[in-house]
Coordinates of C-alpha atoms in Angstrom, one line a residue:
X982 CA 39.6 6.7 -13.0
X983 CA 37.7 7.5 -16.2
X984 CA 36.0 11.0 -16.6
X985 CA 33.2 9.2 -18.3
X986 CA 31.5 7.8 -15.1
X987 CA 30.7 9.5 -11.8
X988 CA 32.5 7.8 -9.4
X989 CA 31.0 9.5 -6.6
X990 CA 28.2 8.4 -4.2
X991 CA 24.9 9.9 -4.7
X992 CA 22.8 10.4 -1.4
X993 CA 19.1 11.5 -1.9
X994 CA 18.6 14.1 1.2
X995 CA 15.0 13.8 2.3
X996 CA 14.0 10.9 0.0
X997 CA 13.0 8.6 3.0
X998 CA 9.8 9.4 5.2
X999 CA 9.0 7.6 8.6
X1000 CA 6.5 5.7 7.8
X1001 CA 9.3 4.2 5.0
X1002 CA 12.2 4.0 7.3
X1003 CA 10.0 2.2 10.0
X1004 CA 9.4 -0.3 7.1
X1005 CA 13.2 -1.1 6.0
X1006 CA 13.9 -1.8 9.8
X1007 CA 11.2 -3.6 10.6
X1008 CA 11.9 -5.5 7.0
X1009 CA 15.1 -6.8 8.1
X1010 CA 14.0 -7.7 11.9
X1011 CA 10.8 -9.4 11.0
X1012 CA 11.9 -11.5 8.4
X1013 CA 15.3 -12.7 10.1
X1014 CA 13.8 -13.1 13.9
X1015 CA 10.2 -14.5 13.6
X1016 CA 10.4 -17.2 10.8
X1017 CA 14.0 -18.5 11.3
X1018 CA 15.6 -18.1 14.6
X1019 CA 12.0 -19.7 16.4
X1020 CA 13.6 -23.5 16.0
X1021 CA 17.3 -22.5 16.9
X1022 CA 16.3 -20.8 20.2
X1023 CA 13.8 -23.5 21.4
X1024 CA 16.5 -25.8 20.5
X1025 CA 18.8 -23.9 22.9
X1026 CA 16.4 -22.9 25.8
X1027 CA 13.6 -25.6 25.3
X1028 CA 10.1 -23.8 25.8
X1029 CA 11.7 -20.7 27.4
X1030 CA 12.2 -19.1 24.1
X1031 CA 9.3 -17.2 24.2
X1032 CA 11.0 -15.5 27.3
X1033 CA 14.6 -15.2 25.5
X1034 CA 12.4 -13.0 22.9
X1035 CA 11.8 -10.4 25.2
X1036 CA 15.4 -11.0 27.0
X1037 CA 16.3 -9.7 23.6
X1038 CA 14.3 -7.1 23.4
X1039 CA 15.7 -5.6 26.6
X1040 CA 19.0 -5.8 25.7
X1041 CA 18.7 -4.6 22.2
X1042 CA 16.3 -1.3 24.4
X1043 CA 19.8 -0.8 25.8
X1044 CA 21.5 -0.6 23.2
X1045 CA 19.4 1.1 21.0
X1046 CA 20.1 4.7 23.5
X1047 CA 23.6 4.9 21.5
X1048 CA 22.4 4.7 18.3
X1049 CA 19.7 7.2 19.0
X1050 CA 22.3 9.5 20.8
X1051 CA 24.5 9.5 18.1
X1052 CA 22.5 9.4 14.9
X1053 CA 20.4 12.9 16.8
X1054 CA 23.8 14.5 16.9
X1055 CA 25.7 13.3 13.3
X1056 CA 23.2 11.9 10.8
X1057 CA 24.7 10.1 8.4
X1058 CA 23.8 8.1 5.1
X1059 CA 27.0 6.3 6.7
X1060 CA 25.4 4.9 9.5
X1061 CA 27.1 2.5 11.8
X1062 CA 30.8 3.3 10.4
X1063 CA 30.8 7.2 10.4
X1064 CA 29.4 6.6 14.0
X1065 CA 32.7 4.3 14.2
X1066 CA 34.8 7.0 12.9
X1067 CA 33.3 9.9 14.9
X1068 CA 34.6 7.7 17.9
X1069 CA 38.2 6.4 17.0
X1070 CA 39.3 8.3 14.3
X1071 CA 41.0 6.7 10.4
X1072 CA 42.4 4.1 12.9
X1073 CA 41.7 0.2 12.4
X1074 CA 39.3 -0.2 15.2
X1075 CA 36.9 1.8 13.0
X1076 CA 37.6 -0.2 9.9
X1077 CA 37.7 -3.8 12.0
X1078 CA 34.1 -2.4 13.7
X1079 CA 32.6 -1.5 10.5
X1080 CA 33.7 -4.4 8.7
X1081 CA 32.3 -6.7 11.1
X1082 CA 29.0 -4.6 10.9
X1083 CA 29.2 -5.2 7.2
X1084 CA 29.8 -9.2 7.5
X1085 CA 26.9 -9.5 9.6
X1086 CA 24.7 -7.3 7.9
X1087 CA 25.6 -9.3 4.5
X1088 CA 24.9 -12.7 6.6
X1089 CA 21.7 -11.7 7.8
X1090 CA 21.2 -11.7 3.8
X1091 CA 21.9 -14.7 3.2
X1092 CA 20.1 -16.0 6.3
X1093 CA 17.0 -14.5 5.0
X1094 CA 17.7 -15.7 1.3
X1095 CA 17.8 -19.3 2.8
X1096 CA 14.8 -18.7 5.2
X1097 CA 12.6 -18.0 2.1
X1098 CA 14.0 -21.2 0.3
X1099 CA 12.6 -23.2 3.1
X1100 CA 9.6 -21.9 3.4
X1101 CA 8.6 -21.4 0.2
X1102 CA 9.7 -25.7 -0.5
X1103 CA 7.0 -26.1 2.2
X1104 CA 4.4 -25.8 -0.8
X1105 CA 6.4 -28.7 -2.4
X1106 CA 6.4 -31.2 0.3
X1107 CA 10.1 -29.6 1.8
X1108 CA 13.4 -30.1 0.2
X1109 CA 14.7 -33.4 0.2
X1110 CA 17.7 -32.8 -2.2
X1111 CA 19.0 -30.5 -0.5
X1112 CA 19.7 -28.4 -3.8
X1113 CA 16.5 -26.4 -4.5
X1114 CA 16.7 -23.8 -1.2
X1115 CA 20.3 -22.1 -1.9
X1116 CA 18.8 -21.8 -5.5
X1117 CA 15.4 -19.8 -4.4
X1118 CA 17.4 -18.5 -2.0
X1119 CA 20.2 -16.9 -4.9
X1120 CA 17.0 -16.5 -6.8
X1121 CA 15.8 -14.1 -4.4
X1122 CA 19.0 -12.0 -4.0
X1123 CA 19.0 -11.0 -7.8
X1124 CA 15.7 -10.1 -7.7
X1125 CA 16.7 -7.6 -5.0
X1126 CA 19.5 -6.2 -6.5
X1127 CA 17.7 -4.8 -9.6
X1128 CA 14.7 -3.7 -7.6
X1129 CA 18.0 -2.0 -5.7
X1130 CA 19.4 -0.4 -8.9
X1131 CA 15.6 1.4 -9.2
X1132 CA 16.5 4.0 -6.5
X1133 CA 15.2 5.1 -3.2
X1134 CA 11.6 5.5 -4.0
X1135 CA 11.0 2.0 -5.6
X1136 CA 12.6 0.7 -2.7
X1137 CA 10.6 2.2 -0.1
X1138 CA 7.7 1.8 -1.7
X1139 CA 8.1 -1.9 -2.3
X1140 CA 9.1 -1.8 1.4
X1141 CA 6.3 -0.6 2.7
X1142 CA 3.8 -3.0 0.8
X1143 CA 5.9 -6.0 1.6
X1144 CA 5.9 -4.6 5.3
X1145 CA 2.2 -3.7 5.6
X1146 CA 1.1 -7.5 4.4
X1147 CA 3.4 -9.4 6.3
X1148 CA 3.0 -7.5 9.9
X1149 CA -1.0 -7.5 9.0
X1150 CA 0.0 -11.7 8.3
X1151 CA 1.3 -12.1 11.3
X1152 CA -0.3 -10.6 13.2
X1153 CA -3.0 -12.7 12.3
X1154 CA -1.2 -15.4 12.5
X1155 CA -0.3 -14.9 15.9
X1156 CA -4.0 -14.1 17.1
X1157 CA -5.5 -17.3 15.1
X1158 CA -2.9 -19.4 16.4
X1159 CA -3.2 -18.7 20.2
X1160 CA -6.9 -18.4 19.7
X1161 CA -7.1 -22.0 18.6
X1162 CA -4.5 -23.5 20.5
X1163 CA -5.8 -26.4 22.4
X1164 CA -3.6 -25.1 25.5
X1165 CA -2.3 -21.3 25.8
X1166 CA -0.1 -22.5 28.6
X1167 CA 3.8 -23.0 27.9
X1168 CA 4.9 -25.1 30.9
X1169 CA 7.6 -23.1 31.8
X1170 CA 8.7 -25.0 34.9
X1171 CA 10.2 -28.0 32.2
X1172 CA 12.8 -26.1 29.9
X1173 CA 13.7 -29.8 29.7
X1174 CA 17.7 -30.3 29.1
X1175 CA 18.4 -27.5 27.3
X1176 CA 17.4 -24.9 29.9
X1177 CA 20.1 -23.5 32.2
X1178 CA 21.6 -20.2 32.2
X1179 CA 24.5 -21.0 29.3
X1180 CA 21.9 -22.0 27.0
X1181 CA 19.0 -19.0 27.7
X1182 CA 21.7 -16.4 27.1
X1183 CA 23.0 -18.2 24.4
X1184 CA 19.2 -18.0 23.0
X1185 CA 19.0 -14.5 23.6
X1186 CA 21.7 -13.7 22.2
X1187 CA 20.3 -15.2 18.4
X1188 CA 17.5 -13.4 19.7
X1189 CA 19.0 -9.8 19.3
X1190 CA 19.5 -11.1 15.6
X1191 CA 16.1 -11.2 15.5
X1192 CA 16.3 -7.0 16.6
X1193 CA 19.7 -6.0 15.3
X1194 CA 17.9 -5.1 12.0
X1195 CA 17.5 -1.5 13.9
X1196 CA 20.6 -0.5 13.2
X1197 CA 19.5 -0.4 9.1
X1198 CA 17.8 2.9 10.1
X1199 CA 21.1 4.5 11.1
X1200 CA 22.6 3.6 7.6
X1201 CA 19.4 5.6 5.7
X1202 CA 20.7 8.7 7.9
X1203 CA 20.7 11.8 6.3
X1204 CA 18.6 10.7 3.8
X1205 CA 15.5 10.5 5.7
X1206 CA 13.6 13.6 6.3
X1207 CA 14.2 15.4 9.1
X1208 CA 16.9 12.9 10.2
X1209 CA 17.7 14.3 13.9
X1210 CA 13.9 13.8 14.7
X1211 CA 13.1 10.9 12.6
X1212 CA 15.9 8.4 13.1
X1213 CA 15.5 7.9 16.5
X1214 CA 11.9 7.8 16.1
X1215 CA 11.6 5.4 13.5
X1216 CA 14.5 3.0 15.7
X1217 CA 12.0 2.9 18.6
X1218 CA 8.7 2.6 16.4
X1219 CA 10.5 -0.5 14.2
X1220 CA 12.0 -2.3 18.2
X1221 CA 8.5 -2.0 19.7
X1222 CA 6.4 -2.9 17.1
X1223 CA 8.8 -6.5 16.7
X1224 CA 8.6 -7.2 20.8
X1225 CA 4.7 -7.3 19.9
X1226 CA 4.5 -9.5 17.2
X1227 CA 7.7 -11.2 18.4
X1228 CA 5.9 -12.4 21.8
X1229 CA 2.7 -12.7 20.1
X1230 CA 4.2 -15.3 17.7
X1231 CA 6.1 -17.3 19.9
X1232 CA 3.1 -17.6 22.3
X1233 CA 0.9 -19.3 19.2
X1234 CA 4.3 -21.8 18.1
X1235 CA 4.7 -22.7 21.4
X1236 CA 0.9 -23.8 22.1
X1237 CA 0.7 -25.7 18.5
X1238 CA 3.8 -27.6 18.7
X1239 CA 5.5 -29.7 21.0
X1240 CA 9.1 -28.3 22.2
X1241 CA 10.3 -31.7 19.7
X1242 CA 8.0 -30.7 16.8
X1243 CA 9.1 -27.0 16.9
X1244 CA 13.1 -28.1 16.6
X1245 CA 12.4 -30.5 14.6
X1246 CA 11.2 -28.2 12.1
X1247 CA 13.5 -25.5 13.1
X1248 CA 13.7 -23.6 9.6
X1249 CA 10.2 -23.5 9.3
X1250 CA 8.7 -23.3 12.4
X1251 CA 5.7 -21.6 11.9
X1252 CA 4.8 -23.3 9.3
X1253 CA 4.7 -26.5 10.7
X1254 CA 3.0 -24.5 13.5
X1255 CA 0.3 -23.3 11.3
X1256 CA -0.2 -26.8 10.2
X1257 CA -2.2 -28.3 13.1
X1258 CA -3.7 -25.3 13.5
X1259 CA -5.1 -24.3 10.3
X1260 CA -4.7 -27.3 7.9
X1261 CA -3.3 -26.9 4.6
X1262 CA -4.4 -23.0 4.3
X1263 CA -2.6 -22.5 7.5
X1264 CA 0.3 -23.4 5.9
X1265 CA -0.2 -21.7 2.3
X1266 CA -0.7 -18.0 4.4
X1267 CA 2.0 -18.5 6.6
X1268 CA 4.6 -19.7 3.7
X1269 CA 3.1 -16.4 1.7
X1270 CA 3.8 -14.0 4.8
X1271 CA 7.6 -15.5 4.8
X1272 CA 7.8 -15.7 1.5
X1273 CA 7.2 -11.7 1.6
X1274 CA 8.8 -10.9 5.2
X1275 CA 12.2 -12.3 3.9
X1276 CA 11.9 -10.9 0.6
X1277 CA 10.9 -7.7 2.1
X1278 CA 14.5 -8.1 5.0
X1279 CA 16.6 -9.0 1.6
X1280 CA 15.5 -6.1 0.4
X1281 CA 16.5 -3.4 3.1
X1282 CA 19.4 -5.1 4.0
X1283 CA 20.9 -4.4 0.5
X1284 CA 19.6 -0.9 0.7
X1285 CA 21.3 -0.2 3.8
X1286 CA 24.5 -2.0 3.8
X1287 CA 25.9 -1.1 0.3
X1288 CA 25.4 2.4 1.4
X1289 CA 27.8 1.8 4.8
X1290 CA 30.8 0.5 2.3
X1291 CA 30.4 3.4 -0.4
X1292 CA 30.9 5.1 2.8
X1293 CA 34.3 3.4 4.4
X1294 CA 35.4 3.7 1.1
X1295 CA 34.9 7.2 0.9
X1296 CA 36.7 7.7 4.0
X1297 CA 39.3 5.4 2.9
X1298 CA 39.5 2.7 5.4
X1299 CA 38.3 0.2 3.3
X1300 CA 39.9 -0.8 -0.4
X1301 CA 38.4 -0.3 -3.5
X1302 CA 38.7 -1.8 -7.0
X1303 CA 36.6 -0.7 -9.9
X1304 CA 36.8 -3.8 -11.7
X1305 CA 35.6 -1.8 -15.3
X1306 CA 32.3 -1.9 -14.0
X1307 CA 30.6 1.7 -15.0
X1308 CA 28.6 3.9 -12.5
X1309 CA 29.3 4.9 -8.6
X1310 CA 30.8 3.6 -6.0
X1311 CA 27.6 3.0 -4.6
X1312 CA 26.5 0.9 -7.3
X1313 CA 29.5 -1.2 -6.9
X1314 CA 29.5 -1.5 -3.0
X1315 CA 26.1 -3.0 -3.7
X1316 CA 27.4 -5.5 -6.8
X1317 CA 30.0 -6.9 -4.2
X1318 CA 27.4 -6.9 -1.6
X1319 CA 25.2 -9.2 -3.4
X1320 CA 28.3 -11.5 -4.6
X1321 CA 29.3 -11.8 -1.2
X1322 CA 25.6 -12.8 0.2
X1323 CA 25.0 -14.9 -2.9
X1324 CA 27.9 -17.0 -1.8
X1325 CA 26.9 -17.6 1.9
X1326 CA 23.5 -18.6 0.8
X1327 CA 25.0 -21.3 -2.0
X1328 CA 27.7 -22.5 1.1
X1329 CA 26.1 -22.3 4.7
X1330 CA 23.0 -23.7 6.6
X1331 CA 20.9 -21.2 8.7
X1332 CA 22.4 -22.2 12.0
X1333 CA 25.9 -21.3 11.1
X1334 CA 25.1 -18.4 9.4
X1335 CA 23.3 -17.3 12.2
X1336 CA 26.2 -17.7 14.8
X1337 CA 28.5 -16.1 12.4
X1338 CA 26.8 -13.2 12.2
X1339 CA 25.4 -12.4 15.9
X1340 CA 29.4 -13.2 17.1
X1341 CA 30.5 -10.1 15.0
X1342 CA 27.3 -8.1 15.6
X1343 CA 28.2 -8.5 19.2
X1344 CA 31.5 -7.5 19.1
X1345 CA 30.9 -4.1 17.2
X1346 CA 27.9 -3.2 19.4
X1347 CA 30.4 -3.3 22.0
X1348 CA 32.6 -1.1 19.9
X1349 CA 29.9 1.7 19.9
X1350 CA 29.0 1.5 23.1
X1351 CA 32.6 1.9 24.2
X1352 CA 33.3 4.5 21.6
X1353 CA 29.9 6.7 23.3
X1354 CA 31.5 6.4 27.2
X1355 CA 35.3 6.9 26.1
X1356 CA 35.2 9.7 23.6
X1357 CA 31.3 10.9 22.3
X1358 CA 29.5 11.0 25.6
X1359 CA 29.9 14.7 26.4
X1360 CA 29.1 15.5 22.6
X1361 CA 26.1 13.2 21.9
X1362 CA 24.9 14.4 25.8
X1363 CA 24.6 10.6 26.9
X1364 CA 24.5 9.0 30.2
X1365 CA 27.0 7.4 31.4
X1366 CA 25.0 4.2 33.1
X1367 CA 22.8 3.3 29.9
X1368 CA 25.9 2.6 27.3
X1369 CA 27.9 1.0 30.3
X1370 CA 24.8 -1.3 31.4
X1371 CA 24.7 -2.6 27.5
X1372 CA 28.1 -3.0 27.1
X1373 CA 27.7 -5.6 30.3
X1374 CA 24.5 -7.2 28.6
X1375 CA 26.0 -7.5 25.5
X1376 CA 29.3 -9.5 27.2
X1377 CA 26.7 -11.5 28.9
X1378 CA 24.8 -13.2 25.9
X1379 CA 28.4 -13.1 24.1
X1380 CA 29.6 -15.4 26.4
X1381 CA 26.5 -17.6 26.8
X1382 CA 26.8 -18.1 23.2
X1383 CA 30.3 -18.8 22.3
X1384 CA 29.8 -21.3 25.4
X1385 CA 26.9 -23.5 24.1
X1386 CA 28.8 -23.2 20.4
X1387 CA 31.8 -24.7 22.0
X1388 CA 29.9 -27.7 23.6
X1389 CA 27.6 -27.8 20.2
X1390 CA 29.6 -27.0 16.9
X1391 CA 33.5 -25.3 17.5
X1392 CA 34.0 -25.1 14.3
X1393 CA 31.7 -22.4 14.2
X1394 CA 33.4 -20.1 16.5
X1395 CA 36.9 -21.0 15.3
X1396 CA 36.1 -19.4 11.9
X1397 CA 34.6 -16.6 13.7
X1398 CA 37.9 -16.4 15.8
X1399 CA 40.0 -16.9 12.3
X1400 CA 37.7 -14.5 9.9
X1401 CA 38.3 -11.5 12.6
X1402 CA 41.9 -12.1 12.9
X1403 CA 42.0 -11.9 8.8
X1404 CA 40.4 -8.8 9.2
X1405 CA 42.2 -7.0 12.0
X1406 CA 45.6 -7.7 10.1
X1407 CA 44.1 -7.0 6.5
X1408 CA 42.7 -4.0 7.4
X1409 CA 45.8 -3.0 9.6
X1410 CA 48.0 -3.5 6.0
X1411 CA 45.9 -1.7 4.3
X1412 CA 45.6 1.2 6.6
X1413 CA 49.9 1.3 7.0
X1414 CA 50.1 1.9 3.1
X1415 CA 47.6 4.4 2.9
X1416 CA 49.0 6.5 5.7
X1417 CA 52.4 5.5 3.7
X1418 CA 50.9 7.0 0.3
X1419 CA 49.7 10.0 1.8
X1420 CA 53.4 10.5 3.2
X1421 CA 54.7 10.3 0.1
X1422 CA 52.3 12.6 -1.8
X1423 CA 52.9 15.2 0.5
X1424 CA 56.6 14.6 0.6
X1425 CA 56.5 15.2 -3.5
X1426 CA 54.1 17.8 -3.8
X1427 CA 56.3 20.0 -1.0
X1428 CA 59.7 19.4 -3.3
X1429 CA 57.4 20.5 -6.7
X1430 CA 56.4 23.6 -4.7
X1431 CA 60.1 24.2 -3.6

C-alpha cells in the first residue's frame, strides 16, 4: 500500500441535517416507485395497484421498527452491513446479507438511470432504436459520480433542490390530475385477469421497491447530526411523506388511463398519463419532474451505497483491490459502484432489473429482522411481535413474486437463484483464507517473539 495516499475512509460526523437526510431517502424512493414501477404493478394486479401501494407501505411500516431500533442503538456511517455484523458476527451470513443489500441498492441505480432515459425520450417522440435510453441513462450515472466526488455538502445540497421541485411536481401533478379526471373512480370490483392473490402480492412486493430507498438513511449514520434522534426520525418523515404522494399519484394515473393504456406505457406511465390530461405541457412538466426525481434517486443511491462497501471492506468481509487508482477506499467503493450500475443500465430492461433487485432486497430484510429476534432484541430493546410479524410479511410478497415470475419470465428468478449461490460460495472462499491469513500471522509473529 503506498504511503502517498490515505487509504482510509473519511466520515464527516455531523455533516448531514434532517431536513438533508429526509431528502436522500426520499430521493431514492420517489424516483424508483412513482415514475417506474406504476406500469409493472398494474400489469400484475390490473387497477388494484393503487391498493398494492399502500400494501407496501404497510409492510415496509413493519419493517422499518428494526432499522429504527437498531440504528438508535449503533449509528453507523455503515448502515445496513454493520447492523449485519452487530447480529451474526465476521461470518458469511453478514457478508452474503450485505452483499445482497449492495446488489440491490446498485440495481435500483440502474433502474433509475433507465427510468430517466425513458422519460426524458418522451420529449423526442420515445425511443424507437432502442439505443438512446441506456445511453442517457450511463449519461446520467457519470454525472452523479463527479457531483459524488464533491463531498457531503454538494451532495445534500443538490439533494434537497432536486427533492423540493420534484415532491412540489408531483404533488401537483397528483392534485391536477385527479382534479381533471373525467372519473375519480377506479372500478375496483374488475382487477380483470391479472387480479388474484399471487399477482397482488407479487405487486406489492415491487411496491416495497418503491419504499426500500429508507434504508439509504441508515447508511448516512453517524454522519447525520444527532444520529440516535435523527435517523429514526428522518426514516419515518422520508416513508410517510412517499405513502402521500404514492397514493395521491396512483389515484390521478388510474383515472387518466385505461388499465391497457397505463401497461402499455409501463416505463412512462405518468407521462402518458399527463398526456390526456394536460396536453403537451402535461407531458413537458411531468418528463421535467422525472427527469429530476431519478437524477435526484441516482444521486443518493451512490452516496449511500459506496459508503456501505468502504465499510465491509473495512471489516474485512468483502475483497479489496486498489487497482493504482489514488485516494480512499471510499473513493474506490464508489468507482466500482458506478461501473457496476453503468453496466446494468447498458444490459437490462426495467422489469428485470426490477425483480432482480426486490428478490435480494427481500431476502436481506429477512436477515435483519431475524438477526433483531435471535441475537439484538434485548440490546436494541425491541418487541418481539413487530420484527416477527415482518419477517411473515416479507415471506408473503416473496413468495407471491417469485410465483407470478415463474408463470411470467423464469429466467429472471433462475439468475436470482444462480447470482446468490455465486455469492454465498465466493464470499464463503474468501472468508476461509482470511481466517487462514490471520492464522498464519499470528502463528509467525508468536515464533519472532519466541
Amino acid at each position: 500500500m503506498s504511503s502517498k495516499h490515505d487509504r482510509t475512509t473519511s466520515y464527516q460526523e455531523g455533516s448531514l441535517t434532517l431536513p438533508g437526510t429526509v431528502m436522500l431517502g426520499t430521493g431514492v424512493m420517489i424516483g424508483a416507485g412513482i415514475f417506474a414501477l406504476t406500469g409493472q404493478m398494474a400489469q400484475m394486479t390490473g387497477v388494484l395497484f393503487p391498493l398494492a401501494f399502500l400494501a407496501a407501505a404497510v409492510i415496509v411500516g413493519f419493517s422499518a421498527y428494526s432499522y429504527i431500533k437498531i440504528s438508535n442503538a449503533y449509528p453507523s456511517a455503515g448502515g445496513i452491513g454493520m447492523y449485519l455484523h452487530k447480529a451474526y458476527g465476521n461470518r458469511l451470513p453478514t457478508a452474503f446479507n450485505a452483499l445482497l443489500m449492495y446488489f440491490s441498492m446498485v440495481i435500483a441505480q440502474s433502474f433509475l438511470a433507465r427510468t430517466f432515459g425513458s422519460y426524458t425520450m418522451q420529449l423526442f417522440g420515445g425511443d424507437e432504436s432502442g439505443r438512446m435510453v441506456p445511453i442517457l441513462g450511463v449519461s446520467l450515472i457519470l454525472a452523479a459520480f463527479l457531483i459524488n466526488l464533491l463531498g457531503n455538502r454538494m451532495i445534500q445540497g443538490v439533494a434537497s433542490v432536486i427533492g423540493i421541485l420534484k415532491i412540489g411536481g408531483i404533488l401537483v401533478f397528483g392534485l391536477v390530475g385527479i382534479w381533471i379526471a373525467d372519473n375519480l373512480s377506479v372500478d375496483f370490483s374488475n382487477p380483470g385477469e391479472a387480479g388474484v392473490v399471487g399477482n397482488f402480492l407479487g405487486a406489492t412486493a415491487l411496491g416495497i421497491l418503491a419504499f426500500k430507498g429508507f434504508t439509504t438513511i441508515t447508511n448516512s449514520g453517524s454522519e447525520v447530526i444527532d444520529p440516535k434522534r435523527n435517523v429514526g426520525r428522518a426514516i419515518v418523515i422520508s416513508i410517510a411523506s412517499c405513502v402521500v404522494l404514492y397514493t395521491l399519484v396512483g389515484f390521478a394515473v388510474a383515472s387518466n388511463l385505461s388499465l391497457a393504456e397505463i401497461i402499455k406505457t409501463q416505463d412512462y406511465s405518468l407521462a402518458a398519463a399527463a398526456r390526456p390530461a394536460l396536453g403537451d405541457y402535461g407531458v413537458w412538466f411531468t418528463v421535467a419532474i422525472a427527469m429530476m426525481a431519478t437524477a435526484g434517486g441516482i444521486l443518493a443511491s451512490i452516496f449511500a451505497v459506496s459508503r456501505m462497501l468502504a465499510m465491509l471492506t473495512e471489516m474485512k468481509l468483502v475483497p479489496h483491490r486498489h487497482f493504482g487508482m489514488p485516494g480512499s477506499i471510499q473513493k474506490h467503493t464508489l468507482v466500482y459502484t458506478v461501473v457496476l450500475g453503468l453496466v446494468l443500465t447498458a444490459f437490462f430492461d426495467l422489469s428485470r432489473i426490477a425483480a432482480l433487485g426486490i428478490v435480494f432486497y427481500l431476502i436481506m430484510d429477512i436477515a435483519i429482522h431475524w438477526g433483531v429476534l435471535r441475537y439484538l432484541r434485548e440490546d436494541v430493546k425491541a418487541n418481539l411481535w413487530v420484527p416477527a410479524m415482518a419477517i411473515l410479511l416479507d415471506l408473503l410478497v416473496l413468495g407471491g413474486f417469485v410465483w407470478v415470475k415463474l408463470n411470467t419470465d423464469p429466467l429472471v428468478i433462475g439468475v436470482a437463484v444462480v447470482s446468490m449461490v455465486v455469492i454465498a460460495v465466493a464470499e464463503q472462499v474468501f472468508l476461509k483464507r482470511a481466517a487462514e491469513a490471520g492464522e498464519t500471522g499470528r502463528e509467525e509473529s508468536h515464533a519472532h517473539h519466541h
